[in-house]
Short mmCIF file of C-alpha atoms in Angstrom, two decimals:
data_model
loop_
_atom_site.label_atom_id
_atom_site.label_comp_id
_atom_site.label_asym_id
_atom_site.label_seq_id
_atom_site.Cartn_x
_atom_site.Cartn_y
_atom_site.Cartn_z
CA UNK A 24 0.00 0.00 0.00
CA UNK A 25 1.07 3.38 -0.53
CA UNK A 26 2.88 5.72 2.11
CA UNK A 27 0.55 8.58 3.55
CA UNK A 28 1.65 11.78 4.17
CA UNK A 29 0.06 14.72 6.27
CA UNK A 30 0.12 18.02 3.74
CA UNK A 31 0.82 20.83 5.96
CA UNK A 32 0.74 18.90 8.90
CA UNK A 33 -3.02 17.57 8.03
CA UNK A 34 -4.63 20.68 7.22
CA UNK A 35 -7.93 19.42 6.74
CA UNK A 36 -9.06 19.34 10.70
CA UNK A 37 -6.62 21.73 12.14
CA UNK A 38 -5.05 25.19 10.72
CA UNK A 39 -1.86 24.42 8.48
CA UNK A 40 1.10 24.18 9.27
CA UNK A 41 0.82 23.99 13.30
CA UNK A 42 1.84 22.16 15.76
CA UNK A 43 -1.90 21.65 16.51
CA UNK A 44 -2.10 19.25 13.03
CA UNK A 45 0.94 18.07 13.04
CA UNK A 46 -0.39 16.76 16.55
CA UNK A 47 -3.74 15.97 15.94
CA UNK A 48 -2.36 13.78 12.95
CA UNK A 49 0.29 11.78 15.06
CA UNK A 50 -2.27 11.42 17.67
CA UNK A 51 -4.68 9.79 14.90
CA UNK A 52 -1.88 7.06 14.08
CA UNK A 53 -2.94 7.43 10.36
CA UNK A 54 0.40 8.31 9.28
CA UNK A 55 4.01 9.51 11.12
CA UNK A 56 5.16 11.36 7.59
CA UNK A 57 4.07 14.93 7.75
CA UNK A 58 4.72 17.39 5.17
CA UNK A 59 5.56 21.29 6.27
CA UNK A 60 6.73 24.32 4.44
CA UNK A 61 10.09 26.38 5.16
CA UNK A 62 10.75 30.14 5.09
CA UNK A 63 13.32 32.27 7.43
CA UNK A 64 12.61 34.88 9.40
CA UNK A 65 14.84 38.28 9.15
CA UNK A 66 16.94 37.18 12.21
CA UNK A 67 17.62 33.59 10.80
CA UNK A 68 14.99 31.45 12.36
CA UNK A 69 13.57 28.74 10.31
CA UNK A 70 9.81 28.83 10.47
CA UNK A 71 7.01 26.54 9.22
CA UNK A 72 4.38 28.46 6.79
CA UNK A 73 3.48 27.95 3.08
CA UNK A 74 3.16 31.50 2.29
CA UNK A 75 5.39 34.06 1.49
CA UNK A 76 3.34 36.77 3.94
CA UNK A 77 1.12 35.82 6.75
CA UNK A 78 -1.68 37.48 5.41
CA UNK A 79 -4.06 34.55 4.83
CA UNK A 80 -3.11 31.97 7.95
CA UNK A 81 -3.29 35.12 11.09
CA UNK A 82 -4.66 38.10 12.42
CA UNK A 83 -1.65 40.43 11.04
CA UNK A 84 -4.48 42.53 9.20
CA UNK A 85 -6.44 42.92 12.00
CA UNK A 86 -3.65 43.39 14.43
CA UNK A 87 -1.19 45.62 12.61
CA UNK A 88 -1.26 48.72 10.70
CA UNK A 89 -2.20 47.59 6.77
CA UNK A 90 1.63 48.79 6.06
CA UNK A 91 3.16 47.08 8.42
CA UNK A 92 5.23 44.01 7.01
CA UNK A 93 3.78 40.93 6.27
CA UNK A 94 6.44 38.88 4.02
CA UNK A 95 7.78 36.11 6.68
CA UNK A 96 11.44 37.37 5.59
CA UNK A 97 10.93 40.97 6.69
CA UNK A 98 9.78 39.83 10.27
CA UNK A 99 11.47 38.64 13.46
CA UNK A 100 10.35 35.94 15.08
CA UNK A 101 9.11 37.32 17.63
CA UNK A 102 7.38 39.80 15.69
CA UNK A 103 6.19 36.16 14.23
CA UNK A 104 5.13 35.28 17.58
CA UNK A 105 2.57 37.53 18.58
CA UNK A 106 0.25 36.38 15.68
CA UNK A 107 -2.33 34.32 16.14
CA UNK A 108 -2.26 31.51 13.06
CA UNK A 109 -5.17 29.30 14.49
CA UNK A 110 -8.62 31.78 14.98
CA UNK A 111 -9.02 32.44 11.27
CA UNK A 112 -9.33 28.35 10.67
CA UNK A 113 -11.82 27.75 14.25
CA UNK A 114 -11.74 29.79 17.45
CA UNK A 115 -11.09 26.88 19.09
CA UNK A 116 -7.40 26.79 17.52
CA UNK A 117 -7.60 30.88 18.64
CA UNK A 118 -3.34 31.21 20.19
CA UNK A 119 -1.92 28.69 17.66
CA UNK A 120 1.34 30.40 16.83
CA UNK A 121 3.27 29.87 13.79
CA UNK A 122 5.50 26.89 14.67
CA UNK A 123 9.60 27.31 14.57
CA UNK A 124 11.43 23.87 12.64
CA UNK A 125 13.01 23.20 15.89
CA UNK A 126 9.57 22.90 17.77
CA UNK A 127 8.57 20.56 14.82
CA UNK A 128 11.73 18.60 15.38
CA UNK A 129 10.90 18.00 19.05
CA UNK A 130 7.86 16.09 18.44
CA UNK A 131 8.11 12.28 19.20
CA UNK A 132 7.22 9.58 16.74
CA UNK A 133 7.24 12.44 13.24
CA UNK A 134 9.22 11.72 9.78
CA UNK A 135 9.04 14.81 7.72
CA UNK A 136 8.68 15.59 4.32
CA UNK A 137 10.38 19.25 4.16
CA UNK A 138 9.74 21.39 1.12
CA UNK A 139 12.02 24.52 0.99
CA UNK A 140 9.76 27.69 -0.44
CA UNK A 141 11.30 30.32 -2.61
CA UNK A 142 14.56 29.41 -1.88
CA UNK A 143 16.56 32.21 -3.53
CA UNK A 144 14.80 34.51 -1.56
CA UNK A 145 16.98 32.69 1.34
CA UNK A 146 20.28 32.79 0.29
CA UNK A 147 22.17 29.95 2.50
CA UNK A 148 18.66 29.11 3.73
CA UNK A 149 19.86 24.90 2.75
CA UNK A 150 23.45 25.71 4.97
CA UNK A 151 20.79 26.70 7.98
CA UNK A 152 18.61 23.83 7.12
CA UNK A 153 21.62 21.26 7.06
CA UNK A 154 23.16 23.00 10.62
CA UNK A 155 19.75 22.65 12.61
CA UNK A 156 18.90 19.00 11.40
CA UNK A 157 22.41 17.99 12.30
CA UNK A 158 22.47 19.87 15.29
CA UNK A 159 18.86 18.68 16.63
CA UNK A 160 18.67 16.33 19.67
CA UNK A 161 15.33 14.74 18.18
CA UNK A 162 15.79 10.94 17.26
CA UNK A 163 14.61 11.51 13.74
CA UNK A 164 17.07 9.79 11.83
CA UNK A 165 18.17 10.97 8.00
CA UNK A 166 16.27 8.63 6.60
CA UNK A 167 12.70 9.97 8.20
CA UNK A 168 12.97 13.30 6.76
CA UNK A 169 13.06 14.36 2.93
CA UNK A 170 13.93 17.25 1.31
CA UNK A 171 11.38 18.64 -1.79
CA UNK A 172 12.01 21.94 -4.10
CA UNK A 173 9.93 22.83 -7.21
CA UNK A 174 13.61 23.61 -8.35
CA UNK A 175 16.73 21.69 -8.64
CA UNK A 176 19.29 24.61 -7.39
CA UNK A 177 18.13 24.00 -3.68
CA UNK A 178 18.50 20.65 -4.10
CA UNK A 179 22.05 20.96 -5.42
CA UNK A 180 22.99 23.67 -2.41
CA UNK A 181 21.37 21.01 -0.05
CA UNK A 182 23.47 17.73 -0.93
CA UNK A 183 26.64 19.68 -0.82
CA UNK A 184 25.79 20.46 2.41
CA UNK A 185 24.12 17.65 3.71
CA UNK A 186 24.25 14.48 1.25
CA UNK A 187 22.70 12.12 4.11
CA UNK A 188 19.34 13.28 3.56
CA UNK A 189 17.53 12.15 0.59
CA UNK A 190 15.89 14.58 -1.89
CA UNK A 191 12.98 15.02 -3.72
CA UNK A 192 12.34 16.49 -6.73
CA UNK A 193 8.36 18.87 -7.21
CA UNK A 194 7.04 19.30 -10.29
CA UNK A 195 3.51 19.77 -12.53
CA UNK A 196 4.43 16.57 -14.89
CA UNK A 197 8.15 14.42 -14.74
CA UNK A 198 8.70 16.27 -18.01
CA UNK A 199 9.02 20.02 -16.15
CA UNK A 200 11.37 18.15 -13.66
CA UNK A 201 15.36 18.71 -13.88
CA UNK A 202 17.66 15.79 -12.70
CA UNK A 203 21.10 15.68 -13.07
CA UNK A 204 23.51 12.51 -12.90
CA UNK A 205 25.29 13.24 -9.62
CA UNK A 206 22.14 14.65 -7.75
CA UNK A 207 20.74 11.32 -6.23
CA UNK A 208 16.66 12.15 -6.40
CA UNK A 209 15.26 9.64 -4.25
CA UNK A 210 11.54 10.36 -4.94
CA UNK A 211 9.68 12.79 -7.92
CA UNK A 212 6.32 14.18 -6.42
CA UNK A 213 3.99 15.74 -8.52
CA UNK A 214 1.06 17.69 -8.31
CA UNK A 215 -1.46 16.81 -11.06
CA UNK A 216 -4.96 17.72 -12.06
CA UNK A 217 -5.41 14.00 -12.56
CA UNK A 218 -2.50 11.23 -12.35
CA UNK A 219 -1.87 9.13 -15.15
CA UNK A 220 -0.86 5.69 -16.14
CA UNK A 221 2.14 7.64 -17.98
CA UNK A 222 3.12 10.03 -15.47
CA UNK A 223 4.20 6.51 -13.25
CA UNK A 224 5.56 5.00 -16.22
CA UNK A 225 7.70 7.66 -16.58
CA UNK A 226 9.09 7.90 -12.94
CA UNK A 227 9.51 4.08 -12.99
CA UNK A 228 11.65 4.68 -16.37
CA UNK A 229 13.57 7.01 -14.05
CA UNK A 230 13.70 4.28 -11.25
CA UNK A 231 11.87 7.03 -8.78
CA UNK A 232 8.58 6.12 -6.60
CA UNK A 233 6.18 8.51 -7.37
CA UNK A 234 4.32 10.42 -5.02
CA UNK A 235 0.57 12.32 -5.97
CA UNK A 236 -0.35 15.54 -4.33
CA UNK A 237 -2.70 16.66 -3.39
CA UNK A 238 -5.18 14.11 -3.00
CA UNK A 239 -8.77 15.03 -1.04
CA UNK A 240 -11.41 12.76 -1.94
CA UNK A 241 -11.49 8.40 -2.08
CA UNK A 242 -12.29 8.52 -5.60
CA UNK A 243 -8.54 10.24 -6.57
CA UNK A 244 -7.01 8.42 -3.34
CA UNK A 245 -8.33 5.01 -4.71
CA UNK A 246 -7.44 6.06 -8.43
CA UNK A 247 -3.51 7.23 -7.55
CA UNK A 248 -3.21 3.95 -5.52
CA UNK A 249 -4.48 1.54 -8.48
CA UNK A 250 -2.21 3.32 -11.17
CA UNK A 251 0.62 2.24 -8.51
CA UNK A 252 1.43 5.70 -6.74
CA UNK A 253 3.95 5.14 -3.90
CA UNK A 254 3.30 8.42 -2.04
CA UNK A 255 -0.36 9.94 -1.00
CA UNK A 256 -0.45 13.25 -0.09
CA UNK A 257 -3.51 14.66 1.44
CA UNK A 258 -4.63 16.92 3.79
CA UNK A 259 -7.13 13.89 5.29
CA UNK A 260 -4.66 11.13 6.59
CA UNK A 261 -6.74 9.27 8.16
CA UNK A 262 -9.31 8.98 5.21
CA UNK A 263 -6.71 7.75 3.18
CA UNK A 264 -6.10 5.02 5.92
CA UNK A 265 -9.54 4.00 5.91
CA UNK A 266 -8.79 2.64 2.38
CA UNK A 267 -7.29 -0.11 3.83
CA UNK A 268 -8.20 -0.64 7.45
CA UNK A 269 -11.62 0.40 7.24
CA UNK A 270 -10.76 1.98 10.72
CA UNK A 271 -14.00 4.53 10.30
CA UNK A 272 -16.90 4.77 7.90
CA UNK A 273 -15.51 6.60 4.88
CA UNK A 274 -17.04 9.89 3.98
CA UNK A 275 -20.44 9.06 2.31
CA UNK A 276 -20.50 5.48 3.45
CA UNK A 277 -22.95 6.51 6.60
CA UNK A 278 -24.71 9.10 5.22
CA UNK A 279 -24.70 10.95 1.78
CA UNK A 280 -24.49 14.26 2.63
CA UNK A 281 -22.76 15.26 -0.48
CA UNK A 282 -24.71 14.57 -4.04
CA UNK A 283 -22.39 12.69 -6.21
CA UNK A 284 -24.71 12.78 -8.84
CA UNK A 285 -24.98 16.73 -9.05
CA UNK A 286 -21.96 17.77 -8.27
CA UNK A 287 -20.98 21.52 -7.13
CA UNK A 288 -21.35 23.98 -9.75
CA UNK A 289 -20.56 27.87 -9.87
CA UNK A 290 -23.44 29.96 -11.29
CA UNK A 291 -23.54 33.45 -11.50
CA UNK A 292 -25.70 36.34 -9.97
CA UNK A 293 -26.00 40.36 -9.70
CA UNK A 294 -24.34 39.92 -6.21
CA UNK A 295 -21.58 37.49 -7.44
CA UNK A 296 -20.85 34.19 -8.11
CA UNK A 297 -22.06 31.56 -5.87
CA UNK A 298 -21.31 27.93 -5.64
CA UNK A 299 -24.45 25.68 -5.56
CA UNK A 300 -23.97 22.30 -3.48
CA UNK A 301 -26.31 19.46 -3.57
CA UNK A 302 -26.84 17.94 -0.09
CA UNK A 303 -29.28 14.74 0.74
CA UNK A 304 -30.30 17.30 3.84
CA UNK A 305 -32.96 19.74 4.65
CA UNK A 306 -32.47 22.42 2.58
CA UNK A 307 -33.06 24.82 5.57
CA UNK A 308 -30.21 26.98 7.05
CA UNK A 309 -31.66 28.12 9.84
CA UNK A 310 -29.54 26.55 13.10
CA UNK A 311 -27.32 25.06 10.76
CA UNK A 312 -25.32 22.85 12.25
CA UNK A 313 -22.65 21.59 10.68
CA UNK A 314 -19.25 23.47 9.15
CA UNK A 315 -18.35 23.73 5.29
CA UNK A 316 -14.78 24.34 4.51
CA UNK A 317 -12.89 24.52 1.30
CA UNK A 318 -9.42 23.69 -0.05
CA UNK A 319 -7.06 25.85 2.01
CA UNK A 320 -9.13 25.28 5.50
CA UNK A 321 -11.00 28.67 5.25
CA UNK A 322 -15.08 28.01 6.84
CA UNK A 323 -17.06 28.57 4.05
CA UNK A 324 -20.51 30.66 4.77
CA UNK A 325 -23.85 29.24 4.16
CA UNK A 326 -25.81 32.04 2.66
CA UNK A 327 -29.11 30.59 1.81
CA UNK A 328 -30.60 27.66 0.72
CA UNK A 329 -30.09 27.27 -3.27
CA UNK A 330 -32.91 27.18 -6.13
CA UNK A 331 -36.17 26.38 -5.39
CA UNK A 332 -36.50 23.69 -8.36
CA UNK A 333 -33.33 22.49 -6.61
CA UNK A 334 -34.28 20.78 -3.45
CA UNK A 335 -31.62 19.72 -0.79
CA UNK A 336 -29.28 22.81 -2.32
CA UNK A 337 -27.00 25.14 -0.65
CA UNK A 338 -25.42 28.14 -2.16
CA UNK A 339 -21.98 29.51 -1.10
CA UNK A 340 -20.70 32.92 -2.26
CA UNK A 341 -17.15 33.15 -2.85
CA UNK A 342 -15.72 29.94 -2.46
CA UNK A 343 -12.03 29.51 -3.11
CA UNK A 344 -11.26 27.81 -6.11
CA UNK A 345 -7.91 26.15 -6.68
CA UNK A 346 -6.17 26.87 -10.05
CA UNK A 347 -6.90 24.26 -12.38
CA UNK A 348 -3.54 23.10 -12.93
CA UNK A 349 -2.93 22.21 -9.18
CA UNK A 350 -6.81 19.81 -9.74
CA UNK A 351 -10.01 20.11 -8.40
CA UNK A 352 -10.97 22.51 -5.60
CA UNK A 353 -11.65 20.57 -1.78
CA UNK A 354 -14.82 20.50 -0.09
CA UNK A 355 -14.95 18.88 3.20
CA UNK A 356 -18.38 18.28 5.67
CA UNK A 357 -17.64 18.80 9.35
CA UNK A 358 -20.15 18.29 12.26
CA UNK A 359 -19.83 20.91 14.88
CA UNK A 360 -17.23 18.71 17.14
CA UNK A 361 -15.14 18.56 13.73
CA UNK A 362 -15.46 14.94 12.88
CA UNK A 363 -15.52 14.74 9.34
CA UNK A 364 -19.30 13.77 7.72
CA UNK A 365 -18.16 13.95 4.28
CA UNK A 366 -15.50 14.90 1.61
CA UNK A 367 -15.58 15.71 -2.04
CA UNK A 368 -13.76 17.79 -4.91
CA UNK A 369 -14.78 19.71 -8.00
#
């Protein structure tokens, strides 16, 4: 069976990139690979965050003046520090601060998957990286953490400085990738609209497992796994491993909250576009009791029930929609303790 890992820590049930998922993930026992995202603060301090700025994961907007800094390189840490990167994704996760690599490197029981952002925008940024792994009293050993770039020149900087870790080479399609004889690529991830027979072919030609990101609903987990992915990469671990242990219903087995038949379409309107979503529920939205979320976490707003000749519909205005060359856009069902009721994409 394929290898699982946690994208962003398992940002599906907790907000990305926190110690919060990472934990709530280990805690599950669905998977010990987790997959985080590095940038550097301005005094040096490694830092786990996909973005650039902290605009979209805190309260920086709220709590700062709008021309204060926001890029992640412009700020301290402790400047870092006094954000809160959990309230925007629940209150309940209100206080979760951005988490340093070293506090990631602490936890027991983790093998990481670490994929170096806009590298040149950290020049020696691979040195640091190489210095703090080898200087870390965690137990992790080389082989439980992997290094991943969308570009090769990390990767080069990174095995001069530290050839004990293996590497892994990001890309749209193996094509786009850049290997080079003396760079030993261990693994080629890829993030694909849709994986295909040829896209493993290819990596198997190369003698690389392949891994499939990002992965949010059984249908594509189920379809990556039968064209003989090695690597899953999802932000729902533990629905993945309910493929094979059948640990907990899988979303839509108990209950088919989502319509698979009708699936969500965007539809236009004087006030905006709004995302219709079939539901087998009462249309009502009065007390509503459950909590819709999209792709990157964010709660999505129940406006009103949808069309009239369109029983059992919700509408959603401005949903986030992924680009379509990184595949369909999430959308995941949670009741109001956040266990998971259903998941789909479109």
């Amino acid at each position: 069976m394929a290898r699982c890992i946690a994208h962003r820590g398992g940002a599906g049930y907790a907000p990305e990139n926190t110690l919060a998922a990472i934990e709530r993930t280990l805690t599950s026992g669905s998977t010990t690979w987790i997959e985080v995202d590095l940038h550097r603060t301005r005094d040096g301090h490694l830092v786990v965050a996909h973005d650039m700025n902290v605009l979209r994961t805190t309260d920086h907007a709220a709590r700062r003046p709008e021309s204060a800094p926001a890029v992640i390189a412009d700020l301290e840490l402790a400047e870092l520090r006094e954000l809160d990167a959990g309230g925007w994704f629940d209150p309940a996760y209100a206080g979760e601060r951005i988490p340093t690599l070293s506090e990631v490197l602490e936890l027991d029981g983790i093998a990481l998957m670490l994929e170096l952002k806009d590298a040149e925008r950290y020049p020696g940024i691979e040195k640091d990286l190489a210095r703090q792994l080898r200087a870390s009293q965690s137990e992790i050993r080389p082989a439980e953490i992997m290094v991943w770039s969308f570009d090769v020149a990390p990767l080069r900087r990174m095995h001069r400085h530290a050839p004990e870790y293996p590497l892994g080479m990001l890309a749209r399609r193996i094509e786009a990738a850049t290997f080079e004889p003396h760079l030993p690529i261990l693994t080629f991830g890829g993030v694909w609209p849709e994986l295909r027979a040829i896209d493993v072919q290819e990596a198997r030609a190369l003698g690389l497992p392949i891994a499939a990101a990002t992965l949010n609903s059984v249908d594509r987990m189920t379809s990556a796994v039968d064209l003989g992915a090695d690597i899953v990469i999802t932000d729902y671990p533990d629905v993945f491993s309910s493929l094979t242990d059948k640990s907990w219903p899988m979303p839509g087995e108990n209950a088919a909250w989502f319509d698979r038949e009708h699936p969500p379409v965007r539809q236009s309107a004087a006030d905006g576009d709004a995302l219709q979503i079939r539901v087998a529920t009462p249309d009502t939205v009065d007390g509503f009791p459950w909590c819709l979320r999209g792709h990157d976490g964010a709660r999505l707003d129940i406006v009103a029930a949808g069309h009239d000749d369109l029983p059992g519909t919700w509408a959603v205005v401005d949903a986030p929609r992924r680009p379509a060359a990184q595949g369909p856009t999430t959308l995941a069902l949670h009741d109001v303790d956040g266990t998971l009721l259903d998941l789909t994409e479109y």
